[in-house]
Amino acid sequence: MQIYDTLSGKVRKFIPIRRGEVRIYTCGPSVYSAPHLGNFRTYVVEDVVKRTLIFNGYRVTHVMNITDIEDKMVREARGSMKRLMEIARKNERRFLAESRRLNLIPADHYPRATENIEQMVQLIKRLIQKGLAYRDDRGNIFFDVSRFPRYGMISHYKFRGNLNRRVYKDDYFQFEAGDFILWKAWRKSDGDIYWETELGRGRPGWHIECSAMSIRYLGIPFDIHMGGIDNVFSHHENEIAQSAGATGKIPARYWMHVRHLMTYGKKMSKSAGRLYTVGGLRKRGYGYDAIRAFLLTQHYRRRLNFTLKELRRVSREIASCKALIKSLRRVRKGKDSDAAKKIIEEKLSDFTFHINNDINTPAAMNSLCSLVQKMQQLLKKGRLGPGNARRAVEAIKKMDSVLGIIY
């Protein structure tokens, strides 16, 4: 199995830290609002990565965090902790429900940031003790990037000019880089959204959350860290600085990132108002299987453009594929041939090659659909017996144990 590792910038053979076991951390939803289809492209791809590892015989432990405290959550809650929790739990429930409907295998753990504040506090204290963090005159605590020479290692960005600025906001661009915030001292606009801790009254910055939770639930290092392409900088860059600064170890061996979902040529995003949701598409009559299949029609390291026309095409293909599989299940007579058996074996082999070649989902789906079509052609010619029909169905089940679009 080979995967592209953002950190090294290369496609690398996957070798787990512990034989037969894989530990994965994925950056989960920020639940200040409901998830949209662009978010779910990342989550569906991550699910296929996990399924591919299981397909290859690994035991997988998967942790996906729930970001329920960060700047957008505070703004949405308008300074009320009660309102923040209500918004967070409502959107978390929706995310989990839509994940089930899209056939995502549940994570082993869904840690909430608000339930891991103490772990964040202790990690920040360690960074202060190591001279990697400092407090300003307002009580905010920042990571000193000048003390971490490898800063820029995952974004592969050469930071030129002055990095001595302080960055208070959670997410920002590379040209804005500087000392990033670990702990935000309470301000009047925060209302009652704060924690009383050894660091003072306040709340964590976004980046420290994933460092603390990944270390708590998976240890360090773990095998694979995944997220959307937007996470590379600033989130994962800062996460590496924090975790490596505190422990001396890069948190993950492999880093995988999913490119954007576009809509009619523009990035799908909440801030831009260009949104399609899983629930909204379901109301239009599209099945969850078709939505999931559409999200896998392009390689994860390439942008995927969403249009309703393309979703309709995928929906028709999934329906046709399912109908052909039903016809295979009804085969009761006919002669089994070596030719049919060879086709089944070849298509399963092709599928295995493509999915293990950096999770090439479009090519893998083509192997599945091609197998169904070949079997249908043989069936029409009377050259498919019940034995090979069963073999074909079993091969399709194996393929779909990874893709999750049929059963």
mmCIF file of C-alpha atoms in Angstrom:
data_model
loop_
_atom_site.group_PDB
_atom_site.id
_atom_site.type_symbol
_atom_site.label_atom_id
_atom_site.label_comp_id
_atom_site.label_asym_id
_atom_site.label_seq_id
_atom_site.Cartn_x
_atom_site.Cartn_y
_atom_site.Cartn_z
ATOM 1 C CA MET A 1 0.000 0.000 0.000
ATOM 2 C CA GLN A 2 1.327 3.431 -0.972
ATOM 3 C CA ILE A 3 0.069 6.845 0.135
ATOM 4 C CA TYR A 4 1.113 10.412 -0.551
ATOM 5 C CA ASP A 5 2.661 11.999 2.524
ATOM 6 C CA THR A 6 2.342 15.783 2.619
ATOM 7 C CA LEU A 7 5.225 16.083 5.086
ATOM 8 C CA SER A 8 7.794 14.445 2.795
ATOM 9 C CA GLY A 9 6.071 15.537 -0.427
ATOM 10 C CA LYS A 10 6.323 11.970 -1.761
ATOM 11 C CA VAL A 11 4.251 8.862 -2.355
ATOM 12 C CA ARG A 12 5.577 6.460 0.263
ATOM 13 C CA LYS A 13 5.092 2.803 1.059
ATOM 14 C CA PHE A 14 2.908 2.521 4.140
ATOM 15 C CA ILE A 15 4.741 0.891 7.048
ATOM 16 C CA PRO A 16 2.909 0.988 10.400
ATOM 17 C CA ILE A 17 4.676 1.852 13.633
ATOM 18 C CA ARG A 18 3.308 -1.310 15.270
ATOM 19 C CA ARG A 19 2.987 -4.445 13.196
ATOM 20 C CA GLY A 20 -0.625 -5.147 12.207
ATOM 21 C CA GLU A 21 -1.975 -2.002 13.930
ATOM 22 C CA VAL A 22 -2.713 1.477 12.610
ATOM 23 C CA ARG A 23 -3.602 4.552 14.647
ATOM 24 C CA ILE A 24 -5.328 7.404 12.810
ATOM 25 C CA TYR A 25 -6.245 10.926 13.877
ATOM 26 C CA THR A 26 -8.597 12.959 11.701
ATOM 27 C CA CYS A 27 -9.543 16.588 12.217
ATOM 28 C CA GLY A 28 -13.285 16.466 12.737
ATOM 29 C CA PRO A 29 -16.034 19.041 12.340
ATOM 30 C CA SER A 30 -16.137 22.498 13.792
ATOM 31 C CA VAL A 31 -19.702 22.400 15.053
ATOM 32 C CA TYR A 32 -20.521 26.105 15.012
ATOM 33 C CA SER A 33 -22.741 25.242 12.038
ATOM 34 C CA ALA A 34 -24.019 22.179 10.205
ATOM 35 C CA PRO A 35 -21.554 20.309 7.942
ATOM 36 C CA HIS A 36 -21.809 20.777 4.184
ATOM 37 C CA LEU A 37 -20.904 18.565 1.243
ATOM 38 C CA GLY A 38 -17.377 19.980 1.023
ATOM 39 C CA ASN A 39 -16.697 18.863 4.594
ATOM 40 C CA PHE A 40 -18.023 15.409 3.819
ATOM 41 C CA ARG A 41 -15.712 14.942 0.849
ATOM 42 C CA THR A 42 -12.845 14.891 3.347
ATOM 43 C CA TYR A 43 -14.673 12.616 5.798
ATOM 44 C CA VAL A 44 -15.720 10.126 3.095
ATOM 45 C CA VAL A 45 -12.157 9.917 1.725
ATOM 46 C CA GLU A 46 -10.835 9.409 5.252
ATOM 47 C CA ASP A 47 -13.378 6.607 5.675
ATOM 48 C CA VAL A 48 -12.096 4.926 2.500
ATOM 49 C CA VAL A 49 -8.511 5.184 3.775
ATOM 50 C CA LYS A 50 -9.595 3.457 6.981
ATOM 51 C CA ARG A 51 -11.524 0.794 5.034
ATOM 52 C CA THR A 52 -8.492 0.202 2.791
ATOM 53 C CA LEU A 53 -6.335 -0.445 5.834
ATOM 54 C CA ILE A 54 -8.918 -2.918 7.171
ATOM 55 C CA PHE A 55 -9.093 -4.506 3.677
ATOM 56 C CA ASN A 56 -5.332 -5.059 3.962
ATOM 57 C CA GLY A 57 -5.683 -6.793 7.299
ATOM 58 C CA TYR A 58 -4.784 -4.014 9.733
ATOM 59 C CA ARG A 59 -6.485 -3.351 13.067
ATOM 60 C CA VAL A 60 -7.389 0.329 13.034
ATOM 61 C CA THR A 61 -7.898 2.733 15.926
ATOM 62 C CA HIS A 62 -9.489 5.957 14.730
ATOM 63 C CA VAL A 63 -9.856 9.192 16.671
ATOM 64 C CA MET A 64 -11.859 12.106 15.240
ATOM 65 C CA ASN A 65 -12.114 15.234 17.348
ATOM 66 C CA ILE A 66 -15.121 17.502 17.697
ATOM 67 C CA THR A 67 -14.127 21.175 17.683
ATOM 68 C CA ASP A 68 -16.698 22.741 19.990
ATOM 69 C CA ILE A 69 -14.673 25.706 21.209
ATOM 70 C CA GLU A 70 -12.951 28.143 18.834
ATOM 71 C CA ASP A 71 -13.473 31.696 17.585
ATOM 72 C CA LYS A 72 -16.402 30.959 15.276
ATOM 73 C CA MET A 73 -18.188 29.028 18.038
ATOM 74 C CA VAL A 74 -17.748 31.967 20.436
ATOM 75 C CA ARG A 75 -19.119 34.434 17.875
ATOM 76 C CA GLU A 76 -22.072 32.173 17.079
ATOM 77 C CA ALA A 77 -22.884 31.730 20.765
ATOM 78 C CA ARG A 78 -22.720 35.503 21.405
ATOM 79 C CA GLY A 79 -20.910 35.119 24.718
ATOM 80 C CA SER A 80 -23.190 32.471 26.233
ATOM 81 C CA MET A 81 -21.721 29.109 27.309
ATOM 82 C CA LYS A 82 -25.219 27.622 27.453
ATOM 83 C CA ARG A 83 -25.952 28.694 23.884
ATOM 84 C CA LEU A 84 -22.524 27.466 22.759
ATOM 85 C CA MET A 85 -23.220 23.990 24.118
ATOM 86 C CA GLU A 86 -26.691 23.899 22.558
ATOM 87 C CA ILE A 87 -25.339 24.860 19.133
ATOM 88 C CA ALA A 88 -22.430 22.426 19.416
ATOM 89 C CA ARG A 89 -24.520 19.415 20.438
ATOM 90 C CA LYS A 90 -27.189 20.086 17.801
ATOM 91 C CA ASN A 91 -24.643 20.258 14.973
ATOM 92 C CA GLU A 92 -22.649 17.350 16.382
ATOM 93 C CA ARG A 93 -25.780 15.162 16.327
ATOM 94 C CA ARG A 94 -26.468 16.180 12.742
ATOM 95 C CA PHE A 95 -22.894 15.414 11.720
ATOM 96 C CA LEU A 96 -22.994 11.948 13.297
ATOM 97 C CA ALA A 97 -26.411 11.166 11.796
ATOM 98 C CA GLU A 98 -25.332 12.184 8.286
ATOM 99 C CA SER A 99 -22.072 10.268 8.715
ATOM 100 C CA ARG A 100 -24.081 7.100 9.421
ATOM 101 C CA ARG A 101 -26.298 7.701 6.403
ATOM 102 C CA LEU A 102 -23.237 8.146 4.201
ATOM 103 C CA ASN A 103 -21.985 4.778 5.483
ATOM 104 C CA LEU A 104 -18.964 6.072 7.387
ATOM 105 C CA ILE A 105 -17.555 3.562 9.855
ATOM 106 C CA PRO A 106 -17.751 5.335 13.235
ATOM 107 C CA ALA A 107 -14.516 6.459 14.865
ATOM 108 C CA ASP A 108 -13.433 4.668 18.017
ATOM 109 C CA HIS A 109 -13.348 7.990 19.863
ATOM 110 C CA TYR A 110 -14.944 11.393 19.239
ATOM 111 C CA PRO A 111 -13.242 13.583 21.876
ATOM 112 C CA ARG A 112 -14.722 17.035 22.344
ATOM 113 C CA ALA A 113 -12.343 19.935 22.833
ATOM 114 C CA THR A 114 -14.404 21.240 25.767
ATOM 115 C CA GLU A 115 -13.874 17.949 27.610
ATOM 116 C CA ASN A 116 -10.081 18.033 27.262
ATOM 117 C CA ILE A 117 -9.227 21.498 28.590
ATOM 118 C CA GLU A 118 -6.980 20.146 31.353
ATOM 119 C CA GLN A 119 -4.858 18.206 28.825
ATOM 120 C CA MET A 120 -4.415 21.425 26.831
ATOM 121 C CA VAL A 121 -3.435 23.376 29.931
ATOM 122 C CA GLN A 122 -0.772 20.815 30.858
ATOM 123 C CA LEU A 123 0.628 20.801 27.315
ATOM 124 C CA ILE A 124 0.849 24.599 27.299
ATOM 125 C CA LYS A 125 2.616 24.523 30.672
ATOM 126 C CA ARG A 126 5.180 22.110 29.238
ATOM 127 C CA LEU A 127 5.814 24.450 26.300
ATOM 128 C CA ILE A 128 6.319 27.369 28.695
ATOM 129 C CA GLN A 129 8.758 25.298 30.772
ATOM 130 C CA LYS A 130 10.741 24.473 27.637
ATOM 131 C CA GLY A 131 10.973 28.129 26.691
ATOM 132 C CA LEU A 132 8.796 27.680 23.610
ATOM 133 C CA ALA A 133 5.850 29.772 24.796
ATOM 134 C CA TYR A 134 5.378 33.061 26.579
ATOM 135 C CA ARG A 135 2.655 35.228 28.079
ATOM 136 C CA ASP A 136 1.860 38.769 26.927
ATOM 137 C CA ASP A 137 0.775 41.623 29.195
ATOM 138 C CA ARG A 138 -2.909 40.706 28.724
ATOM 139 C CA GLY A 139 -2.516 37.102 29.821
ATOM 140 C CA ASN A 140 -2.573 35.549 26.350
ATOM 141 C CA ILE A 141 -0.023 32.779 25.750
ATOM 142 C CA PHE A 142 1.765 32.437 22.416
ATOM 143 C CA PHE A 143 4.061 29.871 20.821
ATOM 144 C CA ASP A 144 7.420 31.395 19.925
ATOM 145 C CA VAL A 145 8.049 30.190 16.373
ATOM 146 C CA SER A 146 11.605 31.555 16.444
ATOM 147 C CA ARG A 147 12.413 28.799 18.964
ATOM 148 C CA PHE A 148 11.264 26.046 16.583
ATOM 149 C CA PRO A 149 13.710 25.992 13.622
ATOM 150 C CA ARG A 150 11.687 23.424 11.667
ATOM 151 C CA TYR A 151 8.648 25.694 11.429
ATOM 152 C CA GLY A 152 7.311 25.417 7.866
ATOM 153 C CA MET A 153 8.175 21.729 7.502
ATOM 154 C CA ILE A 154 4.729 20.512 6.364
ATOM 155 C CA SER A 155 3.591 23.541 4.356
ATOM 156 C CA HIS A 156 7.032 23.623 2.690
ATOM 157 C CA TYR A 157 6.830 27.387 2.916
ATOM 158 C CA LYS A 158 9.956 29.491 3.234
ATOM 159 C CA PHE A 159 9.031 32.163 5.730
ATOM 160 C CA ARG A 160 10.798 35.362 4.745
ATOM 161 C CA GLY A 161 10.796 38.645 6.565
ATOM 162 C CA ASN A 162 9.613 39.356 10.078
ATOM 163 C CA LEU A 163 7.955 36.517 12.030
ATOM 164 C CA ASN A 164 7.949 38.528 15.246
ATOM 165 C CA ARG A 165 4.281 39.483 14.968
ATOM 166 C CA ARG A 166 1.678 37.836 17.184
ATOM 167 C CA VAL A 167 -1.344 36.176 15.626
ATOM 168 C CA TYR A 168 -4.432 36.186 17.842
ATOM 169 C CA LYS A 169 -6.945 34.643 15.426
ATOM 170 C CA ASP A 170 -7.225 30.869 15.045
ATOM 171 C CA ASP A 171 -6.867 30.503 11.273
ATOM 172 C CA TYR A 172 -4.739 32.665 9.010
ATOM 173 C CA PHE A 173 -2.622 32.695 5.864
ATOM 174 C CA GLN A 174 1.089 32.030 5.477
ATOM 175 C CA PHE A 175 1.886 35.675 4.779
ATOM 176 C CA GLU A 176 0.377 36.488 8.189
ATOM 177 C CA ALA A 177 2.535 33.938 10.046
ATOM 178 C CA GLY A 178 4.041 34.738 13.411
ATOM 179 C CA ASP A 179 3.816 33.631 17.030
ATOM 180 C CA PHE A 180 0.476 31.853 17.233
ATOM 181 C CA ILE A 181 -1.855 31.750 20.189
ATOM 182 C CA LEU A 182 -2.100 28.827 22.602
ATOM 183 C CA TRP A 183 -4.313 30.329 25.308
ATOM 184 C CA LYS A 184 -6.732 33.247 24.972
ATOM 185 C CA ALA A 185 -7.187 35.242 28.128
ATOM 186 C CA TRP A 186 -10.782 36.143 28.893
ATOM 187 C CA ARG A 187 -12.184 39.267 27.281
ATOM 188 C CA LYS A 188 -15.494 40.964 28.014
ATOM 189 C CA SER A 189 -16.856 39.927 24.601
ATOM 190 C CA ASP A 190 -16.396 36.256 25.602
ATOM 191 C CA GLY A 191 -19.200 36.570 28.155
ATOM 192 C CA ASP A 192 -19.282 33.456 30.306
ATOM 193 C CA ILE A 193 -17.391 31.347 27.773
ATOM 194 C CA TYR A 194 -14.199 30.617 29.701
ATOM 195 C CA TRP A 195 -12.455 28.131 32.000
ATOM 196 C CA GLU A 196 -10.740 28.899 35.289
ATOM 197 C CA THR A 197 -7.358 27.132 35.077
ATOM 198 C CA GLU A 198 -3.747 27.292 36.250
ATOM 199 C CA LEU A 199 -3.146 29.500 33.221
ATOM 200 C CA GLY A 200 -5.836 31.918 34.326
ATOM 201 C CA ARG A 201 -9.356 32.576 33.083
ATOM 202 C CA GLY A 202 -9.691 31.970 29.366
ATOM 203 C CA ARG A 203 -9.992 29.380 26.616
ATOM 204 C CA PRO A 204 -7.637 27.397 24.367
ATOM 205 C CA GLY A 205 -6.527 28.371 20.901
ATOM 206 C CA TRP A 206 -7.653 26.062 18.111
ATOM 207 C CA HIS A 207 -4.296 24.463 17.323
ATOM 208 C CA ILE A 208 -3.460 23.230 20.823
ATOM 209 C CA GLU A 209 -6.702 21.257 20.901
ATOM 210 C CA CYS A 210 -5.639 18.616 18.367
ATOM 211 C CA SER A 211 -2.143 18.306 19.831
ATOM 212 C CA ALA A 212 -3.566 17.581 23.277
ATOM 213 C CA MET A 213 -6.291 15.188 22.123
ATOM 214 C CA SER A 214 -4.151 13.198 19.687
ATOM 215 C CA ILE A 215 -1.484 12.663 22.358
ATOM 216 C CA ARG A 216 -4.094 11.689 24.948
ATOM 217 C CA TYR A 217 -5.958 9.165 22.797
ATOM 218 C CA LEU A 218 -3.237 7.804 20.488
ATOM 219 C CA GLY A 219 0.104 8.592 22.055
ATOM 220 C CA ILE A 220 2.990 9.987 20.034
ATOM 221 C CA PRO A 221 3.913 9.206 17.366
ATOM 222 C CA PHE A 222 0.881 7.650 15.703
ATOM 223 C CA ASP A 223 0.580 6.441 12.125
ATOM 224 C CA ILE A 224 -1.613 8.715 9.996
ATOM 225 C CA HIS A 225 -2.953 12.243 10.446
ATOM 226 C CA MET A 226 -5.628 13.324 7.970
ATOM 227 C CA GLY A 227 -7.578 16.460 7.177
ATOM 228 C CA GLY A 228 -8.582 18.839 4.425
ATOM 229 C CA ILE A 229 -6.002 20.708 2.374
ATOM 230 C CA ASP A 230 -6.837 23.916 4.269
ATOM 231 C CA ASN A 231 -5.457 22.291 7.432
ATOM 232 C CA VAL A 232 -1.884 22.140 6.115
ATOM 233 C CA PHE A 233 -1.318 25.757 7.110
ATOM 234 C CA SER A 234 -1.896 27.026 9.668
ATOM 235 C CA HIS A 235 -3.441 24.188 11.677
ATOM 236 C CA HIS A 236 -1.146 21.237 11.013
ATOM 237 C CA GLU A 237 1.964 23.396 10.813
ATOM 238 C CA ASN A 238 1.201 24.702 14.284
ATOM 239 C CA GLU A 239 0.145 21.312 15.577
ATOM 240 C CA ILE A 240 3.525 19.844 14.609
ATOM 241 C CA ALA A 241 5.350 22.729 16.293
ATOM 242 C CA GLN A 242 3.382 22.253 19.525
ATOM 243 C CA SER A 243 3.561 18.447 19.699
ATOM 244 C CA ALA A 244 7.191 18.181 18.588
ATOM 245 C CA GLY A 245 8.164 21.121 20.771
ATOM 246 C CA ALA A 246 6.664 19.485 23.848
ATOM 247 C CA THR A 247 7.742 15.882 23.224
ATOM 248 C CA GLY A 248 10.601 15.981 20.715
ATOM 249 C CA LYS A 249 8.566 13.802 18.325
ATOM 250 C CA ILE A 250 6.675 14.590 15.118
ATOM 251 C CA PRO A 251 3.095 13.551 15.984
ATOM 252 C CA ALA A 252 2.395 11.376 12.928
ATOM 253 C CA ARG A 253 4.425 9.296 10.477
ATOM 254 C CA TYR A 254 2.183 10.086 7.477
ATOM 255 C CA TRP A 255 0.069 13.164 6.720
ATOM 256 C CA MET A 256 -2.752 13.003 4.174
ATOM 257 C CA HIS A 257 -4.830 15.932 2.911
ATOM 258 C CA VAL A 258 -7.940 16.052 0.728
ATOM 259 C CA ARG A 259 -8.353 18.772 -1.874
ATOM 260 C CA HIS A 260 -11.350 21.099 -2.107
ATOM 261 C CA LEU A 261 -14.807 20.317 -3.337
ATOM 262 C CA MET A 262 -15.733 23.003 -5.849
ATOM 263 C CA THR A 263 -19.215 23.972 -6.918
ATOM 264 C CA TYR A 264 -19.582 25.190 -10.477
ATOM 265 C CA GLY A 265 -15.892 26.062 -10.478
ATOM 266 C CA LYS A 266 -15.679 27.825 -7.096
ATOM 267 C CA LYS A 267 -14.711 26.506 -3.673
ATOM 268 C CA MET A 268 -17.650 25.265 -1.627
ATOM 269 C CA SER A 269 -17.519 27.038 1.718
ATOM 270 C CA LYS A 270 -19.701 28.342 4.514
ATOM 271 C CA SER A 271 -18.109 31.764 4.442
ATOM 272 C CA ALA A 272 -18.730 32.226 0.703
ATOM 273 C CA GLY A 273 -22.323 31.020 0.971
ATOM 274 C CA ARG A 274 -21.906 28.415 -1.770
ATOM 275 C CA LEU A 275 -23.287 25.388 -0.009
ATOM 276 C CA TYR A 276 -24.920 22.059 -0.666
ATOM 277 C CA THR A 277 -25.737 19.848 2.287
ATOM 278 C CA VAL A 278 -26.312 16.118 2.492
ATOM 279 C CA GLY A 279 -29.797 16.688 3.876
ATOM 280 C CA GLY A 280 -30.620 19.212 1.168
ATOM 281 C CA LEU A 281 -29.567 16.835 -1.611
ATOM 282 C CA ARG A 282 -31.558 14.022 -0.017
ATOM 283 C CA LYS A 283 -34.663 16.222 -0.106
ATOM 284 C CA ARG A 284 -34.055 16.681 -3.836
ATOM 285 C CA GLY A 285 -34.337 12.907 -4.222
ATOM 286 C CA TYR A 286 -30.684 11.839 -4.346
ATOM 287 C CA GLY A 287 -29.689 8.730 -2.405
ATOM 288 C CA TYR A 288 -26.927 8.654 0.173
ATOM 289 C CA ASP A 289 -25.170 5.978 -1.889
ATOM 290 C CA ALA A 290 -25.049 8.275 -4.922
ATOM 291 C CA ILE A 291 -23.811 11.227 -2.836
ATOM 292 C CA ARG A 292 -21.034 9.089 -1.356
ATOM 293 C CA ALA A 293 -20.109 7.658 -4.764
ATOM 294 C CA PHE A 294 -19.955 11.132 -6.296
ATOM 295 C CA LEU A 295 -17.479 12.253 -3.621
ATOM 296 C CA LEU A 296 -15.150 9.425 -4.724
ATOM 297 C CA THR A 297 -15.245 10.109 -8.478
ATOM 298 C CA GLN A 298 -12.047 12.165 -8.423
ATOM 299 C CA HIS A 299 -8.694 11.350 -6.828
ATOM 300 C CA TYR A 300 -8.526 12.922 -3.378
ATOM 301 C CA ARG A 301 -5.451 14.981 -4.270
ATOM 302 C CA ARG A 302 -7.320 16.712 -7.087
ATOM 303 C CA ARG A 303 -10.160 19.184 -6.844
ATOM 304 C CA LEU A 304 -13.627 17.764 -7.427
ATOM 305 C CA ASN A 305 -16.240 19.962 -9.119
ATOM 306 C CA PHE A 306 -19.812 19.450 -7.957
ATOM 307 C CA THR A 307 -22.763 19.949 -10.266
ATOM 308 C CA LEU A 308 -26.273 18.544 -10.011
ATOM 309 C CA LYS A 309 -25.877 17.191 -13.547
ATOM 310 C CA GLU A 310 -22.873 15.113 -12.512
ATOM 311 C CA LEU A 311 -24.634 13.899 -9.374
ATOM 312 C CA ARG A 312 -27.589 12.769 -11.522
ATOM 313 C CA ARG A 313 -25.207 10.825 -13.772
ATOM 314 C CA VAL A 314 -23.597 9.076 -10.795
ATOM 315 C CA SER A 315 -27.022 8.341 -9.325
ATOM 316 C CA ARG A 316 -28.113 6.606 -12.539
ATOM 317 C CA GLU A 317 -24.914 4.551 -12.649
ATOM 318 C CA ILE A 318 -25.280 3.405 -9.038
ATOM 319 C CA ALA A 319 -28.910 2.404 -9.640
ATOM 320 C CA SER A 320 -27.933 0.482 -12.796
ATOM 321 C CA CYS A 321 -25.056 -1.233 -10.997
ATOM 322 C CA LYS A 322 -27.317 -2.350 -8.154
ATOM 323 C CA ALA A 323 -29.893 -3.722 -10.619
ATOM 324 C CA LEU A 324 -27.202 -5.742 -12.400
ATOM 325 C CA ILE A 325 -25.965 -7.150 -9.091
ATOM 326 C CA LYS A 326 -29.522 -8.286 -8.272
ATOM 327 C CA SER A 327 -29.634 -10.126 -11.596
ATOM 328 C CA LEU A 328 -26.401 -11.923 -10.676
ATOM 329 C CA ARG A 329 -27.992 -13.086 -7.435
ATOM 330 C CA ARG A 330 -30.836 -14.678 -9.405
ATOM 331 C CA VAL A 331 -28.625 -16.897 -11.596
ATOM 332 C CA ARG A 332 -29.721 -20.505 -11.049
ATOM 333 C CA LYS A 333 -28.557 -22.247 -14.202
ATOM 334 C CA GLY A 334 -25.930 -22.042 -16.876
ATOM 335 C CA LYS A 335 -22.419 -23.317 -17.328
ATOM 336 C CA ASP A 336 -19.494 -21.911 -15.363
ATOM 337 C CA SER A 337 -16.498 -21.109 -17.528
ATOM 338 C CA ASP A 338 -12.825 -20.534 -16.800
ATOM 339 C CA ALA A 339 -13.061 -17.292 -18.785
ATOM 340 C CA ALA A 340 -15.647 -15.832 -16.375
ATOM 341 C CA LYS A 341 -13.618 -16.917 -13.354
ATOM 342 C CA LYS A 342 -10.516 -15.272 -14.836
ATOM 343 C CA ILE A 343 -12.361 -11.980 -15.388
ATOM 344 C CA ILE A 344 -13.518 -11.951 -11.756
ATOM 345 C CA GLU A 345 -9.992 -12.573 -10.491
ATOM 346 C CA GLU A 346 -8.502 -9.937 -12.811
ATOM 347 C CA LYS A 347 -10.999 -7.255 -11.828
ATOM 348 C CA LEU A 348 -10.494 -7.901 -8.110
ATOM 349 C CA SER A 349 -6.741 -7.751 -8.660
ATOM 350 C CA ASP A 350 -7.110 -4.471 -10.588
ATOM 351 C CA PHE A 351 -9.244 -3.040 -7.795
ATOM 352 C CA THR A 352 -6.674 -3.997 -5.148
ATOM 353 C CA PHE A 353 -3.880 -2.398 -7.145
ATOM 354 C CA HIS A 354 -5.741 0.872 -7.657
ATOM 355 C CA ILE A 355 -6.992 1.297 -4.097
ATOM 356 C CA ASN A 356 -3.530 0.512 -2.709
ATOM 357 C CA ASN A 357 -1.976 3.006 -5.130
ATOM 358 C CA ASP A 358 -2.565 6.161 -3.070
ATOM 359 C CA ILE A 359 -6.318 5.489 -2.685
ATOM 360 C CA ASN A 360 -7.199 5.837 -6.385
ATOM 361 C CA THR A 361 -10.965 5.703 -5.894
ATOM 362 C CA PRO A 362 -12.078 6.566 -9.468
ATOM 363 C CA ALA A 363 -9.994 3.731 -10.917
ATOM 364 C CA ALA A 364 -11.138 1.377 -8.143
ATOM 365 C CA MET A 365 -14.800 2.196 -8.793
ATOM 366 C CA ASN A 366 -14.222 1.597 -12.477
ATOM 367 C CA SER A 367 -12.921 -1.907 -11.659
ATOM 368 C CA LEU A 368 -16.107 -2.665 -9.719
ATOM 369 C CA CYS A 369 -18.444 -1.320 -12.424
ATOM 370 C CA SER A 370 -16.472 -3.064 -15.162
ATOM 371 C CA LEU A 371 -16.793 -6.404 -13.356
ATOM 372 C CA VAL A 372 -20.568 -5.976 -13.089
ATOM 373 C CA GLN A 373 -20.858 -5.080 -16.765
ATOM 374 C CA LYS A 374 -18.685 -7.999 -17.899
ATOM 375 C CA MET A 375 -20.781 -10.441 -15.852
ATOM 376 C CA GLN A 376 -23.978 -9.005 -17.325
ATOM 377 C CA GLN A 377 -22.617 -9.506 -20.850
ATOM 378 C CA LEU A 378 -21.731 -13.125 -20.103
ATOM 379 C CA LEU A 379 -25.149 -13.653 -18.518
ATOM 380 C CA LYS A 380 -26.921 -12.409 -21.657
ATOM 381 C CA LYS A 381 -24.856 -14.813 -23.764
ATOM 382 C CA GLY A 382 -25.675 -17.745 -21.455
ATOM 383 C CA ARG A 383 -22.033 -18.110 -20.448
ATOM 384 C CA LEU A 384 -22.374 -17.392 -16.737
ATOM 385 C CA GLY A 385 -23.256 -20.179 -14.321
ATOM 386 C CA PRO A 386 -24.378 -19.907 -10.683
ATOM 387 C CA GLY A 387 -20.884 -20.667 -9.342
ATOM 388 C CA ASN A 388 -19.224 -17.763 -11.094
ATOM 389 C CA ALA A 389 -22.222 -15.530 -10.404
ATOM 390 C CA ARG A 390 -21.662 -16.151 -6.695
ATOM 391 C CA ARG A 391 -17.928 -15.544 -7.114
ATOM 392 C CA ALA A 392 -18.692 -12.238 -8.829
ATOM 393 C CA VAL A 393 -21.039 -11.144 -6.040
ATOM 394 C CA GLU A 394 -18.439 -12.038 -3.408
ATOM 395 C CA ALA A 395 -15.773 -10.051 -5.320
ATOM 396 C CA ILE A 396 -18.132 -7.065 -5.508
ATOM 397 C CA LYS A 397 -18.720 -7.304 -1.745
ATOM 398 C CA LYS A 398 -14.954 -7.256 -1.150
ATOM 399 C CA MET A 399 -14.566 -4.176 -3.323
ATOM 400 C CA ASP A 400 -17.507 -2.472 -1.688
ATOM 401 C CA SER A 401 -16.127 -3.188 1.778
ATOM 402 C CA VAL A 402 -13.701 -0.404 0.816
ATOM 403 C CA LEU A 403 -15.889 1.890 -1.299
ATOM 404 C CA GLY A 404 -19.099 1.567 0.727
ATOM 405 C CA ILE A 405 -21.382 2.574 -2.159
ATOM 406 C CA ILE A 406 -23.418 -0.602 -2.838
ATOM 407 C CA TYR A 407 -24.282 -2.432 0.377
#
